[in-house]
PDB file of C-alpha atoms in Angstrom:
ATOM      1  CA  MET A   1    -220.708  58.989  65.369  1.00 97.00           C
ATOM      2  CA  ASP A   2    -221.481  62.284  62.981  1.00 98.00           C
ATOM      3  CA  VAL A   3    -218.062  63.981  61.660  1.00 98.00           C
ATOM      4  CA  GLY A   4    -218.404  67.570  61.160  1.00 98.00           C
ATOM      5  CA  LEU A   5    -215.556  70.686  60.254  1.00 98.00           C
ATOM      6  CA  ALA A   6    -215.114  74.130  62.269  1.00 98.00           C
ATOM      7  CA  VAL A   7    -215.936  76.271  59.449  1.00 98.00           C
ATOM      8  CA  PRO A   8    -212.954  78.211  57.955  1.00 98.00           C
ATOM      9  CA  GLN A   9    -213.008  81.033  60.502  1.00 98.00           C
ATOM     10  CA  TYR A  10    -209.594  82.441  61.691  1.00 98.00           C
ATOM     11  CA  GLY A  11    -206.166  82.584  61.338  1.00 98.00           C
ATOM     12  CA  ARG A  12    -204.689  81.954  57.779  1.00 98.00           C
ATOM     13  CA  PHE A  13    -207.967  80.371  56.819  1.00 98.00           C
ATOM     14  CA  ALA A  14    -209.926  84.043  57.604  1.00 98.00           C
ATOM     15  CA  THR A  15    -211.093  84.442  54.276  1.00 98.00           C
ATOM     16  CA  LEU A  16    -213.967  84.529  51.828  1.00 98.00           C
ATOM     17  CA  ARG A  17    -212.193  81.731  49.433  1.00 98.00           C
ATOM     18  CA  SER A  18    -211.276  79.143  52.647  1.00 98.00           C
ATOM     19  CA  THR A  19    -214.667  79.595  53.874  1.00 98.00           C
ATOM     20  CA  LEU A  20    -216.551  78.880  50.216  1.00 98.00           C
ATOM     21  CA  ASP A  21    -214.068  76.069  49.079  1.00 98.00           C
ATOM     22  CA  VAL A  22    -214.171  74.370  52.421  1.00 98.00           C
ATOM     23  CA  ALA A  23    -217.960  74.113  52.831  1.00 98.00           C
ATOM     24  CA  ARG A  24    -218.503  72.946  49.572  1.00 98.00           C
ATOM     25  CA  ALA A  25    -215.889  69.918  49.548  1.00 98.00           C
ATOM     26  CA  ALA A  26    -216.827  69.093  53.494  1.00 98.00           C
ATOM     27  CA  GLU A  27    -220.122  68.837  51.784  1.00 98.00           C
ATOM     28  CA  GLU A  28    -219.230  66.855  49.148  1.00 98.00           C
ATOM     29  CA  MET A  29    -217.114  64.759  51.278  1.00 98.00           C
ATOM     30  CA  GLY A  30    -220.278  63.875  53.578  1.00 98.00           C
ATOM     31  CA  PHE A  31    -219.208  65.867  56.470  1.00 98.00           C
ATOM     32  CA  ALA A  32    -222.261  66.258  58.938  1.00 98.00           C
ATOM     33  CA  GLY A  33    -221.665  69.882  59.755  1.00 98.00           C
ATOM     34  CA  LEU A  34    -220.047  73.684  59.685  1.00 98.00           C
ATOM     35  CA  TRP A  35    -219.482  75.087  63.174  1.00 98.00           C
ATOM     36  CA  ALA A  36    -218.567  78.665  63.887  1.00 98.00           C
ATOM     37  CA  GLY A  37    -217.082  79.695  66.839  1.00 98.00           C
ATOM     38  CA  ASP A  38    -217.175  83.542  68.710  1.00 98.00           C
ATOM     39  CA  ARG A  39    -213.771  84.752  69.792  1.00 97.00           C
ATOM     40  CA  LEU A  40    -213.525  88.872  69.874  1.00 97.00           C
ATOM     41  CA  MET A  41    -210.103  89.760  70.719  1.00 97.00           C
ATOM     42  CA  THR A  42    -206.654  88.802  72.225  1.00 96.00           C
ATOM     43  CA  PRO A  43    -205.949  90.879  75.115  1.00 96.00           C
ATOM     44  CA  LEU A  44    -202.078  91.477  75.307  1.00 95.00           C
ATOM     45  CA  ARG A  45    -202.545  91.157  79.311  1.00 94.00           C
ATOM     46  CA  SER A  46    -205.568  88.725  79.391  1.00 95.00           C
ATOM     47  CA  LYS A  47    -207.129  88.872  82.848  1.00 95.00           C
ATOM     48  CA  ASP A  48    -208.446  85.284  82.711  1.00 95.00           C
ATOM     49  CA  ARG A  49    -205.989  81.951  82.191  1.00 93.00           C
ATOM     50  CA  TYR A  50    -207.527  80.644  78.810  1.00 93.00           C
ATOM     51  CA  PRO A  51    -209.277  77.348  79.060  1.00 91.00           C
ATOM     52  CA  GLY A  52    -207.062  74.333  78.563  1.00 78.00           C
ATOM     53  CA  GLY A  53    -204.218  75.927  79.536  1.00 78.00           C
ATOM     54  CA  GLY A  54    -201.428  77.932  77.343  1.00 81.00           C
ATOM     55  CA  GLY A  55    -201.809  81.227  75.456  1.00 89.00           C
ATOM     56  CA  ILE A  56    -204.477  82.136  73.409  1.00 93.00           C
ATOM     57  CA  PRO A  57    -203.387  80.897  70.209  1.00 95.00           C
ATOM     58  CA  GLU A  58    -201.779  83.141  67.730  1.00 95.00           C
ATOM     59  CA  ALA A  59    -204.155  82.480  65.178  1.00 96.00           C
ATOM     60  CA  HIS A  60    -206.883  83.764  67.199  1.00 96.00           C
ATOM     61  CA  ARG A  61    -206.076  87.404  66.483  1.00 96.00           C
ATOM     62  CA  VAL A  62    -207.667  87.235  63.240  1.00 98.00           C
ATOM     63  CA  PHE A  63    -210.984  85.946  63.650  1.00 98.00           C
ATOM     64  CA  LEU A  64    -214.240  86.383  61.600  1.00 98.00           C
ATOM     65  CA  ASP A  65    -217.966  86.996  62.705  1.00 98.00           C
ATOM     66  CA  PRO A  66    -219.950  83.598  63.040  1.00 98.00           C
ATOM     67  CA  PHE A  67    -222.910  84.630  62.070  1.00 98.00           C
ATOM     68  CA  ALA A  68    -221.395  86.389  58.510  1.00 98.00           C
ATOM     69  CA  VAL A  69    -219.157  83.148  58.255  1.00 98.00           C
ATOM     70  CA  LEU A  70    -222.556  80.788  58.224  1.00 98.00           C
ATOM     71  CA  SER A  71    -224.038  82.690  56.378  1.00 98.00           C
ATOM     72  CA  VAL A  72    -221.302  82.719  53.646  1.00 98.00           C
ATOM     73  CA  ALA A  73    -221.402  78.734  54.349  1.00 98.00           C
ATOM     74  CA  ALA A  74    -224.987  78.648  54.223  1.00 98.00           C
ATOM     75  CA  SER A  75    -224.825  80.162  50.569  1.00 97.00           C
ATOM     76  CA  ALA A  76    -222.491  77.472  49.138  1.00 98.00           C
ATOM     77  CA  THR A  77    -224.163  74.514  50.702  1.00 98.00           C
ATOM     78  CA  SER A  78    -227.174  73.249  50.430  1.00 98.00           C
ATOM     79  CA  THR A  79    -227.503  70.247  52.433  1.00 98.00           C
ATOM     80  CA  ILE A  80    -224.946  70.092  54.933  1.00 98.00           C
ATOM     81  CA  GLY A  81    -225.815  71.159  58.655  1.00 98.00           C
ATOM     82  CA  LEU A  82    -224.859  74.182  60.246  1.00 98.00           C
ATOM     83  CA  GLY A  83    -224.116  74.766  63.571  1.00 98.00           C
ATOM     84  CA  THR A  84    -222.284  77.739  66.491  1.00 98.00           C
ATOM     85  CA  SER A  85    -220.103  75.882  68.902  1.00 95.00           C
ATOM     86  CA  ALA A  86    -220.021  78.176  70.523  1.00 96.00           C
ATOM     87  CA  LEU A  87    -221.621  81.801  70.783  1.00 98.00           C
ATOM     88  CA  ASN A  88    -220.797  83.862  73.737  1.00 98.00           C
ATOM     89  CA  ALA A  89    -224.891  84.020  74.583  1.00 98.00           C
ATOM     90  CA  CYS A  90    -224.086  87.152  76.901  1.00 98.00           C
ATOM     91  CA  TRP A  91    -222.657  89.479  74.695  1.00 98.00           C
ATOM     92  CA  TYR A  92    -225.763  90.099  72.675  1.00 98.00           C
ATOM     93  CA  PRO A  93    -229.430  91.425  73.453  1.00 97.00           C
ATOM     94  CA  PRO A  94    -232.146  87.975  73.110  1.00 98.00           C
ATOM     95  CA  PRO A  95    -233.868  89.801  70.298  1.00 97.00           C
ATOM     96  CA  VAL A  96    -230.910  90.593  68.355  1.00 98.00           C
ATOM     97  CA  LEU A  97    -229.420  87.141  68.408  1.00 98.00           C
ATOM     98  CA  ALA A  98    -232.918  85.610  67.764  1.00 98.00           C
ATOM     99  CA  ARG A  99    -233.024  87.656  64.650  1.00 97.00           C
ATOM    100  CA  SER A 100    -229.219  86.832  63.320  1.00 98.00           C
ATOM    101  CA  LEU A 101    -229.720  83.082  64.283  1.00 98.00           C
ATOM    102  CA  THR A 102    -233.278  82.756  62.957  1.00 97.00           C
ATOM    103  CA  THR A 103    -231.938  84.646  59.516  1.00 97.00           C
ATOM    104  CA  ILE A 104    -229.165  81.694  59.225  1.00 97.00           C
ATOM    105  CA  ASP A 105    -231.782  79.138  59.745  1.00 97.00           C
ATOM    106  CA  HIS A 106    -234.534  80.532  57.278  1.00 96.00           C
ATOM    107  CA  LEU A 107    -232.404  81.356  54.642  1.00 95.00           C
ATOM    108  CA  SER A 108    -230.578  77.862  54.784  1.00 97.00           C
ATOM    109  CA  GLY A 109    -233.715  76.130  54.959  1.00 96.00           C
ATOM    110  CA  GLY A 110    -233.576  74.883  58.279  1.00 97.00           C
ATOM    111  CA  ARG A 111    -230.237  73.628  58.709  1.00 98.00           C
ATOM    112  CA  LEU A 112    -228.753  75.283  61.671  1.00 98.00           C
ATOM    113  CA  ALA A 113    -228.069  73.988  65.501  1.00 98.00           C
ATOM    114  CA  VAL A 114    -227.273  76.478  68.136  1.00 98.00           C
ATOM    115  CA  GLY A 115    -224.629  75.954  70.687  1.00 98.00           C
ATOM    116  CA  LEU A 116    -224.015  78.847  73.468  1.00 98.00           C
ATOM    117  CA  GLY A 117    -221.455  78.876  76.118  1.00 98.00           C
ATOM    118  CA  LEU A 118    -221.201  81.913  78.839  1.00 97.00           C
ATOM    119  CA  GLY A 119    -217.794  82.207  77.428  1.00 96.00           C
ATOM    120  CA  TRP A 120    -214.124  82.620  79.743  1.00 96.00           C
ATOM    121  CA  SER A 121    -212.678  86.346  78.920  1.00 97.00           C
ATOM    122  CA  SER A 122    -213.861  88.939  81.466  1.00 98.00           C
ATOM    123  CA  ASP A 123    -212.025  91.322  79.118  1.00 98.00           C
ATOM    124  CA  GLU A 124    -214.484  90.266  76.388  1.00 98.00           C
ATOM    125  CA  TYR A 125    -217.344  91.113  78.886  1.00 98.00           C
ATOM    126  CA  ALA A 126    -215.628  94.582  79.441  1.00 98.00           C
ATOM    127  CA  ALA A 127    -215.404  95.452  75.691  1.00 98.00           C
ATOM    128  CA  VAL A 128    -219.092  94.737  74.984  1.00 98.00           C
ATOM    129  CA  GLY A 129    -220.481  96.637  77.763  1.00 98.00           C
ATOM    130  CA  VAL A 130    -221.927  93.507  79.441  1.00 98.00           C
ATOM    131  CA  PRO A 131    -221.414  92.710  83.512  1.00 97.00           C
ATOM    132  CA  TRP A 132    -218.897  89.936  84.405  1.00 97.00           C
ATOM    133  CA  HIS A 133    -220.798  89.504  87.459  1.00 96.00           C
ATOM    134  CA  ASP A 134    -224.187  87.509  87.545  1.00 95.00           C
ATOM    135  CA  ARG A 135    -223.342  86.102  83.862  1.00 97.00           C
ATOM    136  CA  ALA A 136    -225.205  83.301  84.666  1.00 96.00           C
ATOM    137  CA  LYS A 137    -227.943  84.462  85.677  1.00 97.00           C
ATOM    138  CA  ARG A 138    -227.934  86.574  82.347  1.00 97.00           C
ATOM    139  CA  TYR A 139    -227.502  83.310  80.512  1.00 98.00           C
ATOM    140  CA  GLU A 140    -230.502  81.390  82.059  1.00 97.00           C
ATOM    141  CA  ALA A 141    -232.571  84.914  80.995  1.00 97.00           C
ATOM    142  CA  THR A 142    -231.252  84.745  77.560  1.00 98.00           C
ATOM    143  CA  LEU A 143    -232.823  81.219  76.934  1.00 98.00           C
ATOM    144  CA  ASP A 144    -235.727  81.886  78.292  1.00 98.00           C
ATOM    145  CA  ALA A 145    -236.104  84.852  75.761  1.00 98.00           C
ATOM    146  CA  LEU A 146    -234.671  82.960  73.129  1.00 98.00           C
ATOM    147  CA  GLU A 147    -237.467  80.147  73.870  1.00 97.00           C
ATOM    148  CA  ALA A 148    -240.403  82.624  74.067  1.00 97.00           C
ATOM    149  CA  ILE A 149    -239.212  84.287  70.387  1.00 98.00           C
ATOM    150  CA  TRP A 150    -238.796  81.142  68.804  1.00 96.00           C
ATOM    151  CA  THR A 151    -241.839  79.691  69.922  1.00 96.00           C
ATOM    152  CA  THR A 152    -244.833  82.180  70.611  1.00 96.00           C
ATOM    153  CA  ASP A 153    -246.452  84.615  68.597  1.00 96.00           C
ATOM    154  CA  PRO A 154    -247.060  87.349  69.810  1.00 98.00           C
ATOM    155  CA  VAL A 155    -243.780  87.108  71.940  1.00 98.00           C
ATOM    156  CA  TRP A 156    -243.937  88.869  75.055  1.00 97.00           C
ATOM    157  CA  PHE A 157    -241.072  88.978  77.553  1.00 97.00           C
ATOM    158  CA  GLU A 158    -240.605  90.603  80.830  1.00 96.00           C
ATOM    159  CA  HIS A 159    -237.336  90.539  83.104  1.00 96.00           C
ATOM    160  CA  GLU A 160    -235.301  93.214  84.853  1.00 96.00           C
ATOM    161  CA  LEU A 161    -233.004  92.984  82.323  1.00 96.00           C
ATOM    162  CA  TRP A 162    -234.783  93.128  79.225  1.00 96.00           C
ATOM    163  CA  THR A 163    -238.520  94.033  78.027  1.00 97.00           C
ATOM    164  CA  ILE A 164    -240.432  92.677  75.271  1.00 98.00           C
ATOM    165  CA  ALA A 165    -243.321  94.229  74.965  1.00 98.00           C
ATOM    166  CA  PRO A 166    -246.341  92.206  73.357  1.00 98.00           C
ATOM    167  CA  SER A 167    -244.791  91.942  69.280  1.00 98.00           C
ATOM    168  CA  HIS A 168    -244.426  89.580  66.748  1.00 98.00           C
ATOM    169  CA  ILE A 169    -240.799  88.798  65.869  1.00 97.00           C
ATOM    170  CA  GLU A 170    -240.700  87.191  62.635  1.00 95.00           C
ATOM    171  CA  PRO A 171    -240.021  84.810  60.677  1.00 95.00           C
ATOM    172  CA  LYS A 172    -239.483  81.837  63.033  1.00 95.00           C
ATOM    173  CA  PRO A 173    -237.302  79.232  62.550  1.00 94.00           C
ATOM    174  CA  ALA A 174    -238.243  76.394  60.153  1.00 88.00           C
ATOM    175  CA  ARG A 175    -238.160  74.666  63.434  1.00 90.00           C
ATOM    176  CA  ARG A 176    -237.093  74.922  66.914  1.00 91.00           C
ATOM    177  CA  PRO A 177    -233.463  74.626  66.214  1.00 96.00           C
ATOM    178  CA  PRO A 178    -231.411  71.774  68.369  1.00 97.00           C
ATOM    179  CA  LEU A 179    -229.920  73.852  71.204  1.00 98.00           C
ATOM    180  CA  TYR A 180    -226.656  72.771  72.632  1.00 98.00           C
ATOM    181  CA  LEU A 181    -225.016  74.279  75.724  1.00 98.00           C
ATOM    182  CA  ALA A 182    -221.546  74.771  76.518  1.00 98.00           C
ATOM    183  CA  GLY A 183    -219.376  74.452  80.242  1.00 96.00           C
ATOM    184  CA  PHE A 184    -217.701  72.098  82.283  1.00 97.00           C
ATOM    185  CA  SER A 185    -218.507  73.234  86.089  1.00 96.00           C
ATOM    186  CA  GLY A 186    -221.396  71.055  87.788  1.00 97.00           C
ATOM    187  CA  PRO A 187    -224.109  74.166  87.850  1.00 97.00           C
ATOM    188  CA  ALA A 188    -223.246  74.356  84.283  1.00 97.00           C
ATOM    189  CA  LEU A 189    -223.679  70.650  83.153  1.00 98.00           C
ATOM    190  CA  ARG A 190    -226.728  70.333  85.387  1.00 98.00           C
ATOM    191  CA  ARG A 191    -228.170  73.541  83.508  1.00 98.00           C
ATOM    192  CA  ILE A 192    -227.257  71.307  80.391  1.00 98.00           C
ATOM    193  CA  GLY A 193    -229.629  68.396  81.309  1.00 98.00           C
ATOM    194  CA  ARG A 194    -232.543  70.391  82.660  1.00 97.00           C
ATOM    195  CA  ARG A 195    -233.118  72.732  79.435  1.00 97.00           C
ATOM    196  CA  ALA A 196    -230.810  71.676  76.597  1.00 98.00           C
ATOM    197  CA  ASP A 197    -231.103  69.415  73.765  1.00 98.00           C
ATOM    198  CA  GLY A 198    -227.167  68.338  74.474  1.00 98.00           C
ATOM    199  CA  TRP A 199    -223.679  69.006  75.669  1.00 98.00           C
ATOM    200  CA  LEU A 200    -221.043  71.129  73.592  1.00 98.00           C
ATOM    201  CA  THR A 201    -217.904  69.752  75.349  1.00 98.00           C
ATOM    202  CA  ALA A 202    -214.044  70.028  74.313  1.00 97.00           C
ATOM    203  CA  ALA A 203    -211.438  66.969  73.782  1.00 97.00           C
ATOM    204  CA  LEU A 204    -210.959  66.007  77.052  1.00 97.00           C
ATOM    205  CA  PRO A 205    -209.814  62.845  79.008  1.00 97.00           C
ATOM    206  CA  ILE A 206    -212.018  60.200  78.370  1.00 98.00           C
ATOM    207  CA  PRO A 207    -213.069  59.199  82.443  1.00 98.00           C
ATOM    208  CA  VAL A 208    -213.180  63.136  82.598  1.00 97.00           C
ATOM    209  CA  LEU A 209    -215.562  63.379  79.573  1.00 98.00           C
ATOM    210  CA  THR A 210    -217.498  60.173  81.022  1.00 98.00           C
ATOM    211  CA  ALA A 211    -218.094  61.609  84.352  1.00 98.00           C
ATOM    212  CA  MET A 212    -219.208  64.689  83.326  1.00 98.00           C
ATOM    213  CA  TRP A 213    -221.562  63.623  81.003  1.00 98.00           C
ATOM    214  CA  ARG A 214    -223.609  61.203  83.990  1.00 98.00           C
ATOM    215  CA  THR A 215    -223.901  64.666  85.823  1.00 98.00           C
ATOM    216  CA  VAL A 216    -225.585  65.679  82.507  1.00 98.00           C
ATOM    217  CA  CYS A 217    -227.755  62.610  82.416  1.00 98.00           C
ATOM    218  CA  GLU A 218    -228.524  62.439  86.234  1.00 98.00           C
ATOM    219  CA  SER A 219    -229.605  66.597  85.799  1.00 98.00           C
ATOM    220  CA  ALA A 220    -231.830  65.175  82.744  1.00 98.00           C
ATOM    221  CA  GLU A 221    -233.483  62.153  84.507  1.00 98.00           C
ATOM    222  CA  GLN A 222    -234.080  64.778  87.710  1.00 98.00           C
ATOM    223  CA  ALA A 223    -235.953  67.156  85.711  1.00 98.00           C
ATOM    224  CA  GLY A 224    -238.512  64.283  84.329  1.00 98.00           C
ATOM    225  CA  ARG A 225    -236.577  64.685  80.678  1.00 98.00           C
ATOM    226  CA  ASP A 226    -235.396  61.437  78.646  1.00 98.00           C
ATOM    227  CA  PRO A 227    -231.421  61.673  79.353  1.00 98.00           C
ATOM    228  CA  GLY A 228    -231.055  59.138  76.079  1.00 97.00           C
ATOM    229  CA  ALA A 229    -232.506  62.702  73.870  1.00 98.00           C
ATOM    230  CA  LEU A 230    -229.633  64.343  74.876  1.00 98.00           C
ATOM    231  CA  ARG A 231    -226.453  64.453  72.018  1.00 98.00           C
ATOM    232  CA  MET A 232    -223.031  65.004  73.109  1.00 98.00           C
ATOM    233  CA  VAL A 233    -221.009  67.231  70.883  1.00 98.00           C
ATOM    234  CA  MET A 234    -217.227  67.436  71.537  1.00 98.00           C
ATOM    235  CA  ARG A 235    -215.306  70.114  69.515  1.00 98.00           C
ATOM    236  CA  CYS A 236    -211.237  68.567  68.869  1.00 98.00           C
ATOM    237  CA  ASN A 237    -208.296  71.225  67.614  1.00 96.00           C
ATOM    238  CA  PRO A 238    -205.478  68.841  67.812  1.00 97.00           C
ATOM    239  CA  VAL A 239    -202.229  70.017  66.426  1.00 97.00           C
ATOM    240  CA  ILE A 240    -200.516  67.200  64.383  1.00 98.00           C
ATOM    241  CA  THR A 241    -197.302  66.305  65.063  1.00 97.00           C
ATOM    242  CA  ASP A 242    -195.021  63.211  66.166  1.00 95.00           C
ATOM    243  CA  GLN A 243    -194.176  64.269  69.318  1.00 89.00           C
ATOM    244  CA  GLY A 244    -197.704  64.786  71.057  1.00 91.00           C
ATOM    245  CA  SER A 245    -200.074  63.827  73.712  1.00 93.00           C
ATOM    246  CA  PRO A 246    -203.719  63.130  72.392  1.00 95.00           C
ATOM    247  CA  PRO A 247    -205.975  64.557  72.928  1.00 95.00           C
ATOM    248  CA  ARG A 248    -204.348  68.268  72.132  1.00 94.00           C
ATOM    249  CA  SER A 249    -201.725  67.028  69.810  1.00 96.00           C
ATOM    250  CA  GLY A 250    -200.069  63.368  68.362  1.00 97.00           C
ATOM    251  CA  THR A 251    -200.280  62.008  64.969  1.00 97.00           C
ATOM    252  CA  VAL A 252    -203.369  61.194  62.600  1.00 98.00           C
ATOM    253  CA  ALA A 253    -203.230  57.576  63.904  1.00 97.00           C
ATOM    254  CA  GLU A 254    -203.290  58.792  67.832  1.00 97.00           C
ATOM    255  CA  ILE A 255    -205.701  61.177  67.734  1.00 98.00           C
ATOM    256  CA  ALA A 256    -208.097  59.183  65.626  1.00 98.00           C
ATOM    257  CA  ALA A 257    -207.669  56.440  68.347  1.00 98.00           C
ATOM    258  CA  TYR A 258    -208.465  59.078  70.698  1.00 98.00           C
ATOM    259  CA  LEU A 259    -211.865  60.109  68.747  1.00 98.00           C
ATOM    260  CA  ALA A 260    -212.715  56.468  68.069  1.00 98.00           C
ATOM    261  CA  THR A 261    -212.687  55.858  72.083  1.00 98.00           C
ATOM    262  CA  ALA A 262    -214.481  58.800  72.468  1.00 98.00           C
ATOM    263  CA  ALA A 263    -217.223  57.580  69.768  1.00 98.00           C
ATOM    264  CA  GLU A 264    -217.443  54.411  72.340  1.00 98.00           C
ATOM    265  CA  ALA A 265    -217.566  56.867  75.259  1.00 97.00           C
ATOM    266  CA  GLY A 266    -220.908  58.250  73.514  1.00 97.00           C
ATOM    267  CA  VAL A 267    -220.119  61.172  71.653  1.00 98.00           C
ATOM    268  CA  HIS A 268    -222.710  61.371  69.158  1.00 98.00           C
ATOM    269  CA  GLU A 269    -220.894  64.071  66.805  1.00 98.00           C
ATOM    270  CA  LEU A 270    -217.302  65.320  66.374  1.00 98.00           C
ATOM    271  CA  ILE A 271    -216.368  68.976  65.602  1.00 98.00           C
ATOM    272  CA  LEU A 272    -212.856  68.950  63.825  1.00 98.00           C
ATOM    273  CA  ASP A 273    -211.062  71.856  64.119  1.00 98.00           C
ATOM    274  CA  LEU A 274    -208.189  71.770  62.046  1.00 98.00           C
ATOM    275  CA  GLN A 275    -207.339  75.687  61.830  1.00 98.00           C
ATOM    276  CA  LEU A 276    -204.072  75.601  64.048  1.00 97.00           C
ATOM    277  CA  THR A 277    -202.543  72.382  62.309  1.00 98.00           C
ATOM    278  CA  ALA A 278    -202.857  72.720  58.885  1.00 98.00           C
ATOM    279  CA  THR A 279    -201.182  74.823  56.505  1.00 98.00           C
ATOM    280  CA  SER A 280    -204.008  75.192  53.469  1.00 98.00           C
ATOM    281  CA  ASP A 281    -207.469  74.570  52.327  1.00 98.00           C
ATOM    282  CA  GLN A 282    -206.397  71.076  50.548  1.00 98.00           C
ATOM    283  CA  HIS A 283    -204.052  70.292  53.807  1.00 98.00           C
ATOM    284  CA  LEU A 284    -207.263  70.585  56.110  1.00 98.00           C
ATOM    285  CA  LEU A 285    -209.463  68.309  53.861  1.00 98.00           C
ATOM    286  CA  GLU A 286    -206.778  65.787  53.311  1.00 98.00           C
ATOM    287  CA  LEU A 287    -206.438  65.861  57.459  1.00 98.00           C
ATOM    288  CA  ALA A 288    -209.852  65.877  58.136  1.00 98.00           C
ATOM    289  CA  ALA A 289    -210.817  62.852  55.483  1.00 98.00           C
ATOM    290  CA  ASP A 290    -207.832  60.631  56.672  1.00 98.00           C
ATOM    291  CA  ILE A 291    -209.030  61.283  60.080  1.00 98.00           C
ATOM    292  CA  ARG A 292    -212.658  60.074  59.578  1.00 98.00           C
ATOM    293  CA  SER A 293    -211.597  56.990  57.577  1.00 98.00           C
ATOM    294  CA  ARG A 294    -210.000  55.733  60.706  1.00 97.00           C
ATOM    295  CA  LEU A 295    -212.927  56.032  62.866  1.00 96.00           C
TER     296      LEU A 295
END
């Protein structure tokens, strides 16, 4: 299992120094990738339940832009992978989203993996002026438009939501970026099997994880695709404590034991997000190294 890190982006880690220092150190230490998330705001009274239960983490009140953070990380490194886990795809017009992603891929020498999701907050959709209803339809159209922009020249795309007149849209990515999709519902999992290169998941109980992965693989087979070519990429954001319940919380040894079991269950890559529990850049790196050494 490859092990990557969430790039410093929120809470006490939302600083230029943290992004630069952790990105450089992660590359030197041999981590596989640096991944950025996408959070716009913290409503005082959220209309929707935060995934996994509980409230929105206090640290998410300060959250840096994912494109900017990955650009900074790209400038400070030369070989480590870069990824989004996950962008809320429907917030962005497809040509704008494609330009931002392609720019990072182009300037980093082809190191980008694109992870997209639908998001969970209707408050955030309202803030960016995007309808909450029919978001799955908008999501599918966004994926279609990205594929057209990345792989054809000239680009021509017509949909009831957007029209791209026959145009040159350059540059193209160094290679078509791997496309990972997030989601846990039946339709989301089947979509991943039909059209993605892999699944962006959260740290779930292992039986739940494997059952959902079977749905992804069955959908791939039904679409005539090779399920063995798909990757399962799991984000884990534990709180390190002596009294916890993995995978959400626990000692380093307990979290590592869960992650080792997840690897045996088929997880190909881990995104270790320690920004909710680390107290400094150095502490974050030490925790990451300790967990990785136990896998």
